[in-house]
mmCIF file with all atom_site columns, C-alpha atoms in Angstrom:
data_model
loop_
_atom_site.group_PDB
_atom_site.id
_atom_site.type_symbol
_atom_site.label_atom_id
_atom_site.label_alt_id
_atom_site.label_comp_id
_atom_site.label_asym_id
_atom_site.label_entity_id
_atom_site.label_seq_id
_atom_site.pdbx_PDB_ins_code
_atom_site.Cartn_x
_atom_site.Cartn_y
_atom_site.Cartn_z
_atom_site.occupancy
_atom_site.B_iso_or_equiv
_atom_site.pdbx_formal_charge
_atom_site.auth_seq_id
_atom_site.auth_comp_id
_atom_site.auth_asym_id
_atom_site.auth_atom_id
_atom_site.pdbx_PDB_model_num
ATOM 1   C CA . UNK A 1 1   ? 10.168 32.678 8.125   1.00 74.00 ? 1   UNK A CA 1
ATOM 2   C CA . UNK A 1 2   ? 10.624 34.494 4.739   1.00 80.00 ? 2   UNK A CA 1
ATOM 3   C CA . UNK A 1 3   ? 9.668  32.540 1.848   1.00 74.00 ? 3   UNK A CA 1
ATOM 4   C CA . UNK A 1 4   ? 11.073 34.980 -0.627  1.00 82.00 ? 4   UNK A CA 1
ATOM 5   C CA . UNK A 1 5   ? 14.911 34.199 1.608   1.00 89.00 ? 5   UNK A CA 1
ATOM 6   C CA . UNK A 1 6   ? 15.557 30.841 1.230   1.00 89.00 ? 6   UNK A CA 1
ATOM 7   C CA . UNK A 1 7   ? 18.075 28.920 3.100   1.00 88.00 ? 7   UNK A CA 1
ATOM 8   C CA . UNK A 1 8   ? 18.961 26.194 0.304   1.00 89.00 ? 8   UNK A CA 1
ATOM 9   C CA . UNK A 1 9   ? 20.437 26.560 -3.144  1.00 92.00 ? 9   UNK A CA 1
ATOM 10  C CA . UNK A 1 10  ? 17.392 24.338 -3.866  1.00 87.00 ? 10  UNK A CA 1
ATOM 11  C CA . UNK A 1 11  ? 14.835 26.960 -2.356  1.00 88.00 ? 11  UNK A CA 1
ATOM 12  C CA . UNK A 1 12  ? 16.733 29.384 -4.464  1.00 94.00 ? 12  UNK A CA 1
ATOM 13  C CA . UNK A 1 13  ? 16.533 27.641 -7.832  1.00 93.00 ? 13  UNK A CA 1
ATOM 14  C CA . UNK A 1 14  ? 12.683 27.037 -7.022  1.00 91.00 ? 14  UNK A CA 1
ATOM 15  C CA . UNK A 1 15  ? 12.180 30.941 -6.534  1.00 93.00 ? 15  UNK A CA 1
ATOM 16  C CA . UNK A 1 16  ? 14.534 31.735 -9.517  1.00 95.00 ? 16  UNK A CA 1
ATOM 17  C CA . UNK A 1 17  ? 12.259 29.095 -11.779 1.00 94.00 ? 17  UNK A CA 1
ATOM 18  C CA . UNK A 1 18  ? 9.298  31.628 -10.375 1.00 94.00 ? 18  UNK A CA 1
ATOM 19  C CA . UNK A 1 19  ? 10.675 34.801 -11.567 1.00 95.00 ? 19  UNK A CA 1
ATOM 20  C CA . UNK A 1 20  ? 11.595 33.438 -14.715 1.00 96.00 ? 20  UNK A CA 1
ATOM 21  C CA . UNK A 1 21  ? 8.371  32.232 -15.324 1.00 94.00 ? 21  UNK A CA 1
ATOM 22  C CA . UNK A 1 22  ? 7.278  36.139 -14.482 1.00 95.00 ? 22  UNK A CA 1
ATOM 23  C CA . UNK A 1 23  ? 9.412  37.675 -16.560 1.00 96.00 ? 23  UNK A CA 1
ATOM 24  C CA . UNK A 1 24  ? 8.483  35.451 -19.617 1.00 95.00 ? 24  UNK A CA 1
ATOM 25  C CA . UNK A 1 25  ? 4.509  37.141 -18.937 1.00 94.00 ? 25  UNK A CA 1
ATOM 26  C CA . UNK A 1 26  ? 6.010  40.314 -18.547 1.00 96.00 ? 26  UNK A CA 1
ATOM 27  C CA . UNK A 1 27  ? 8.560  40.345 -21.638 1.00 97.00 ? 27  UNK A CA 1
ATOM 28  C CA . UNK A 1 28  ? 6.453  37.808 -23.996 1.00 96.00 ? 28  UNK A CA 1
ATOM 29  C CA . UNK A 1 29  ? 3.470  36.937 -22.520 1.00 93.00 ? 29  UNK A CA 1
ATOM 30  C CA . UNK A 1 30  ? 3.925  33.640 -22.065 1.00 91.00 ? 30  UNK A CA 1
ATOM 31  C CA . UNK A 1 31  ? 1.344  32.188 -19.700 1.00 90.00 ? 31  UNK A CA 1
ATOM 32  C CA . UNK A 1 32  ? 2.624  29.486 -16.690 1.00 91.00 ? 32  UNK A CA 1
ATOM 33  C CA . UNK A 1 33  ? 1.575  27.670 -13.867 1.00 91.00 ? 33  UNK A CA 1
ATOM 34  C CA . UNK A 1 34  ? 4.180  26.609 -10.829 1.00 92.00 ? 34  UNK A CA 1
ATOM 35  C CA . UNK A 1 35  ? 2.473  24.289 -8.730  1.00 93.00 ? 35  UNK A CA 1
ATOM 36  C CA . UNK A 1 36  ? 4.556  24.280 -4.699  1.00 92.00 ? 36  UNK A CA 1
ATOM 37  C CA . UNK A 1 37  ? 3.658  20.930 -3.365  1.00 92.00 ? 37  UNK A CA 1
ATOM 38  C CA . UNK A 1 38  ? 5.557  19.814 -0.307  1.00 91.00 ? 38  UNK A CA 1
ATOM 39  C CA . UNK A 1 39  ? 6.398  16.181 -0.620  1.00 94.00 ? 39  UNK A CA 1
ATOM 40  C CA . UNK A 1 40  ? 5.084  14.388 -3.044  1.00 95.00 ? 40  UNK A CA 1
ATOM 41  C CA . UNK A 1 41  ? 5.417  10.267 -2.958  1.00 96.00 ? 41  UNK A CA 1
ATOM 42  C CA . UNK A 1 42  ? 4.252  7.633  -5.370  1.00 96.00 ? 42  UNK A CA 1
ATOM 43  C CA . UNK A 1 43  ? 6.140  5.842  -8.473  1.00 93.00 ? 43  UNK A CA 1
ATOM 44  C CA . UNK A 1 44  ? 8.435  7.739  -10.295 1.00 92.00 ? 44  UNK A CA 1
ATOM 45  C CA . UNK A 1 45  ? 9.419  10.136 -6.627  1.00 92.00 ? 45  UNK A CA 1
ATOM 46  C CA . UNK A 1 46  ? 12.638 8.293  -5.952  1.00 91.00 ? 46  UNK A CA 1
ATOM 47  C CA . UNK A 1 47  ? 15.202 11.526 -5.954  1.00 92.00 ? 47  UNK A CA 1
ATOM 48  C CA . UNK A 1 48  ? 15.874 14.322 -3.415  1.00 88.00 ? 48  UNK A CA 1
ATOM 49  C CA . UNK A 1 49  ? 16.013 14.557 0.499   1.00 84.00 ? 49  UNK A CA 1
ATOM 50  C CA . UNK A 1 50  ? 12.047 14.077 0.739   1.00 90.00 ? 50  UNK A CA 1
ATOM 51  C CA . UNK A 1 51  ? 11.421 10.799 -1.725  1.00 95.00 ? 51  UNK A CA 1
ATOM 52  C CA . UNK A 1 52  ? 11.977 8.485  1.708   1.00 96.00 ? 52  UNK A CA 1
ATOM 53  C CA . UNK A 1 53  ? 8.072  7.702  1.900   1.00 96.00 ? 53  UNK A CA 1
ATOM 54  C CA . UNK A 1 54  ? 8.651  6.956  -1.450  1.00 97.00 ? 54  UNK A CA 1
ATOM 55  C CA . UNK A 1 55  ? 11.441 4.762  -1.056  1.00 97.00 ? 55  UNK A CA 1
ATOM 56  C CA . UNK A 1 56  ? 10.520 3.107  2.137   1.00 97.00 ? 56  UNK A CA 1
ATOM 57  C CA . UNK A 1 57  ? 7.349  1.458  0.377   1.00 97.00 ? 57  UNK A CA 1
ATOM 58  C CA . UNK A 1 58  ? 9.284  0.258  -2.407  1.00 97.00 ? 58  UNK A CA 1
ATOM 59  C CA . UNK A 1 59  ? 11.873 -1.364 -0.428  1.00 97.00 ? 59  UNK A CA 1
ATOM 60  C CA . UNK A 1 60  ? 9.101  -2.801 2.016   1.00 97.00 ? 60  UNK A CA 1
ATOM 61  C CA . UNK A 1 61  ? 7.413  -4.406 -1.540  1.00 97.00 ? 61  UNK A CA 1
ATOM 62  C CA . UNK A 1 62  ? 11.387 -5.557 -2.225  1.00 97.00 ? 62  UNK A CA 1
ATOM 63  C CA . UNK A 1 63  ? 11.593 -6.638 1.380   1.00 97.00 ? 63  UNK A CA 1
ATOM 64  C CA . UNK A 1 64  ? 14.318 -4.589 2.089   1.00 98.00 ? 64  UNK A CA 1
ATOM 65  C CA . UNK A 1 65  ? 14.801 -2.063 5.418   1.00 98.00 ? 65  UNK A CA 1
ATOM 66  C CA . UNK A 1 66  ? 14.539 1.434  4.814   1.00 97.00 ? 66  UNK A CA 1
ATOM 67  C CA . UNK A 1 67  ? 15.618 4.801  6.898   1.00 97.00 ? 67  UNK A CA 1
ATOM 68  C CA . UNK A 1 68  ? 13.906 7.673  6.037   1.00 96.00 ? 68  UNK A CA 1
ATOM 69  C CA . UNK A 1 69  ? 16.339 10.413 6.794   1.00 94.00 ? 69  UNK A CA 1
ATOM 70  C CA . UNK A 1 70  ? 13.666 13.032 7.824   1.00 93.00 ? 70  UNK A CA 1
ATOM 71  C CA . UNK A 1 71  ? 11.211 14.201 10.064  1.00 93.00 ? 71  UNK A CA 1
ATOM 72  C CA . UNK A 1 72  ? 8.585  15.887 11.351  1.00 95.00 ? 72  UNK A CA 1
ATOM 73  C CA . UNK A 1 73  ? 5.713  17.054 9.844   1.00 96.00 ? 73  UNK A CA 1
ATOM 74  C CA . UNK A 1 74  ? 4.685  17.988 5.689   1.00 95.00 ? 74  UNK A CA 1
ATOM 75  C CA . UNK A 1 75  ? 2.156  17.763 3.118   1.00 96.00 ? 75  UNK A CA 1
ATOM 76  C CA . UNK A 1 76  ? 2.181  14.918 1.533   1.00 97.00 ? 76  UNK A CA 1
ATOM 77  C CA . UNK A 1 77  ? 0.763  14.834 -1.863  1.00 96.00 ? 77  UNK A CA 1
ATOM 78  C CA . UNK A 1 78  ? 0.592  11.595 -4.422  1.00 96.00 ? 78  UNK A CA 1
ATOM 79  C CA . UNK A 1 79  ? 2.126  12.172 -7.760  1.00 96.00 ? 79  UNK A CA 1
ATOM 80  C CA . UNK A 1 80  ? -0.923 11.187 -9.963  1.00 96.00 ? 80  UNK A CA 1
ATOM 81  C CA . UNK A 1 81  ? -3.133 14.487 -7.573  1.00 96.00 ? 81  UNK A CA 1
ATOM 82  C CA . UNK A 1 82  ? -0.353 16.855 -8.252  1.00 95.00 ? 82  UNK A CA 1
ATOM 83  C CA . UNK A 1 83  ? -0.046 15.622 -12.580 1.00 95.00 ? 83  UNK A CA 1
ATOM 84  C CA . UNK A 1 84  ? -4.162 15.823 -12.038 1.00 96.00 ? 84  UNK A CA 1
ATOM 85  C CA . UNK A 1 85  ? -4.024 18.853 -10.576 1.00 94.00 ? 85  UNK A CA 1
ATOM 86  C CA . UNK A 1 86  ? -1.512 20.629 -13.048 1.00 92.00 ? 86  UNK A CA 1
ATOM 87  C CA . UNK A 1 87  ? -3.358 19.157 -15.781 1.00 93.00 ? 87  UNK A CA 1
ATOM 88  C CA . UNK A 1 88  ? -6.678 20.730 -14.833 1.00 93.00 ? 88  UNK A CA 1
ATOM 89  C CA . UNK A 1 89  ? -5.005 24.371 -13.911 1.00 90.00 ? 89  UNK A CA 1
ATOM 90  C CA . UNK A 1 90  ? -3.658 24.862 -17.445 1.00 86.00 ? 90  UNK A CA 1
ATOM 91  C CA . UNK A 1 91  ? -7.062 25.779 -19.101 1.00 88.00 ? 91  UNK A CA 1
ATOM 92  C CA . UNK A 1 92  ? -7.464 28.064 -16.137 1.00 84.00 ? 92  UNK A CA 1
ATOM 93  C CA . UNK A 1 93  ? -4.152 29.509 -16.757 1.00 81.00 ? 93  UNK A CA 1
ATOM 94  C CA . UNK A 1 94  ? -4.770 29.808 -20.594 1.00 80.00 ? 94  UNK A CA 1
ATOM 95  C CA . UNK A 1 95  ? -7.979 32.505 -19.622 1.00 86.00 ? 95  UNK A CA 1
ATOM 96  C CA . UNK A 1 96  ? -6.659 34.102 -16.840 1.00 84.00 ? 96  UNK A CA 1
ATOM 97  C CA . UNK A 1 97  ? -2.894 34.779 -18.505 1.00 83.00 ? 97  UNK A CA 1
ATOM 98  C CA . UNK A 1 98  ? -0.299 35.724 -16.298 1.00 90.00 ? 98  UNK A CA 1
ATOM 99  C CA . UNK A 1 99  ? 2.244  33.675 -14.614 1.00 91.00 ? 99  UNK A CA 1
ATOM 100 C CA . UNK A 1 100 ? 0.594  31.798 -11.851 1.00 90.00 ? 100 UNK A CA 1
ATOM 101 C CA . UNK A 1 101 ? 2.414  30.245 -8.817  1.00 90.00 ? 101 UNK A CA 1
ATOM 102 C CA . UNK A 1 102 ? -0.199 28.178 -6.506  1.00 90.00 ? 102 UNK A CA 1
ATOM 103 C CA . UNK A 1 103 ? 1.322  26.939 -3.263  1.00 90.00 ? 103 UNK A CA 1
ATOM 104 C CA . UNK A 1 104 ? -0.549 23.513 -2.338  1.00 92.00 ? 104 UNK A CA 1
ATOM 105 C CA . UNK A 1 105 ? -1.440 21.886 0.661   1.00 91.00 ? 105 UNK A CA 1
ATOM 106 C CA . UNK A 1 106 ? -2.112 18.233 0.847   1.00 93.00 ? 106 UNK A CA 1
ATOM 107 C CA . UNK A 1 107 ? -2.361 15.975 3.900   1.00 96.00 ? 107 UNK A CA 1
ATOM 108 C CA . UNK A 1 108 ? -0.484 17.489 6.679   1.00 97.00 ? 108 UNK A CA 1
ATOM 109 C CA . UNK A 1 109 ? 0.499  14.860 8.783   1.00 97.00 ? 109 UNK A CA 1
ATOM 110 C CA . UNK A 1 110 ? 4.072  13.678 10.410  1.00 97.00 ? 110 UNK A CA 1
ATOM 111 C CA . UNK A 1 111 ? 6.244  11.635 8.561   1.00 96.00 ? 111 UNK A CA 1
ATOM 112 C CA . UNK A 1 112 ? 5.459  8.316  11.561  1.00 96.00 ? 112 UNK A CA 1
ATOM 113 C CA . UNK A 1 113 ? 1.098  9.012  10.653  1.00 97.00 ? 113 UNK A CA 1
ATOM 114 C CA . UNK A 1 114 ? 2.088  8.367  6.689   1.00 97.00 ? 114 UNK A CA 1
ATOM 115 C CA . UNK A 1 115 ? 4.365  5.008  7.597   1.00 97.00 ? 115 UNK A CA 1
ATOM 116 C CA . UNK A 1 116 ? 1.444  4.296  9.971   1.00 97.00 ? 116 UNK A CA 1
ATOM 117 C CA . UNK A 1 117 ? -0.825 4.896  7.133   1.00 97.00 ? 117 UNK A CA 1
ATOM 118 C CA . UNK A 1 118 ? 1.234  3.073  4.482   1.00 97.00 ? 118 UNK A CA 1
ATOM 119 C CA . UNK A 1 119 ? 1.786  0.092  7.028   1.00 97.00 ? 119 UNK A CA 1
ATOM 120 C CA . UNK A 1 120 ? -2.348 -0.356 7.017   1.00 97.00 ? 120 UNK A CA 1
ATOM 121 C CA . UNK A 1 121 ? -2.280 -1.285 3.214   1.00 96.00 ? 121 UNK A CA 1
ATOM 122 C CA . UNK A 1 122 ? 0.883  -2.735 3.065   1.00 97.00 ? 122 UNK A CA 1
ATOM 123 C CA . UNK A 1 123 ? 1.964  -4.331 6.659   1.00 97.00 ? 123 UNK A CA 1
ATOM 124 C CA . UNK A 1 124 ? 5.747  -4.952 5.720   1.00 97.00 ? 124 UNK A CA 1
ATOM 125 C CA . UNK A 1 125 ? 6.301  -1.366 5.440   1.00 97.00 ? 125 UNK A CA 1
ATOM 126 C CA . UNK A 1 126 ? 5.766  -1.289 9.451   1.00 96.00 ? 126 UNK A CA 1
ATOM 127 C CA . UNK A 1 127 ? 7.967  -3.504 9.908   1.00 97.00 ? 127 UNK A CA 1
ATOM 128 C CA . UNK A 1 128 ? 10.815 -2.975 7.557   1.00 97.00 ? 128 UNK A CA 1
ATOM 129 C CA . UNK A 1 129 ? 10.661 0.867  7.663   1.00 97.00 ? 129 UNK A CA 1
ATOM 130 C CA . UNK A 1 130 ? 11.823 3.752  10.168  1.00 96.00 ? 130 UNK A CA 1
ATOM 131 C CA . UNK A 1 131 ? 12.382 7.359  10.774  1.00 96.00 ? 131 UNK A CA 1
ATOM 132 C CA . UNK A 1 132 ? 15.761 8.479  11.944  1.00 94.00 ? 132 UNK A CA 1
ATOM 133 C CA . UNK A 1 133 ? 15.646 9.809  15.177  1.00 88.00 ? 133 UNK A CA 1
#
């Protein structure tokens, strides 16, 4: 798979944020970090096709059903480690000036291990939420 092809008008937006950010270095000098998480849940992650983890454990706390709409496997990242980890990469970015895009792992697990995980601290969302098949 080429990363530098993508399939989406969203994958093509996130590469054309990355050569903007370049050309600012190259034409200004303007320093930037792009952080590439894969799916990031937690409060506030409530938009786009991968915000169903998201989603499912707030309707589970609403008691409310929930389908996440995809599957398979991802990184999953919280919000408050990716604004962490952003937050500590700027000084970094400030002394090694350029424009810096960082692709970041996270938990790689399938979308069923994080509602299994999710259903151990809160129990409704194992029995409110699912996975389309």
């Amino acid at each position: 798979r080429d990363y530098h092809r993508p399939r989406t008008l969203y994958g093509v937006f996130k590469l054309c944020n990355e050569g903007t950010a370049r050309i600012y270095w190259q034409d200004h000098e303007v320093p930037s970090v792009g952080l590439r998480p894969l799916t990031i849940f937690g409060v506030g992650r409530e938009v786009g096709l991968t915000s169903g983890p998201t989603k499912a454990v707030k309707a589970a706390v609403l008691g409310r059903r929930f389908l996440i709409e995809v599957s398979g496997t991802t990184g999953f990242h919280h919000v408050a480690d990716v604004a962490a980890l952003f937050v500590d990469s700027l000084p970094g970015a400030s002394r090694m000036r350029a424009a810096h895009v960082c692709g970041i792992k996270g938990h790689v697990v399938s979308y069923e291990a994080f509602l299994r995980e999710a259903a151990a601290a809160l129990p409704e969302v194992g029995k409110l939420s699912s996975i389309k098949p």
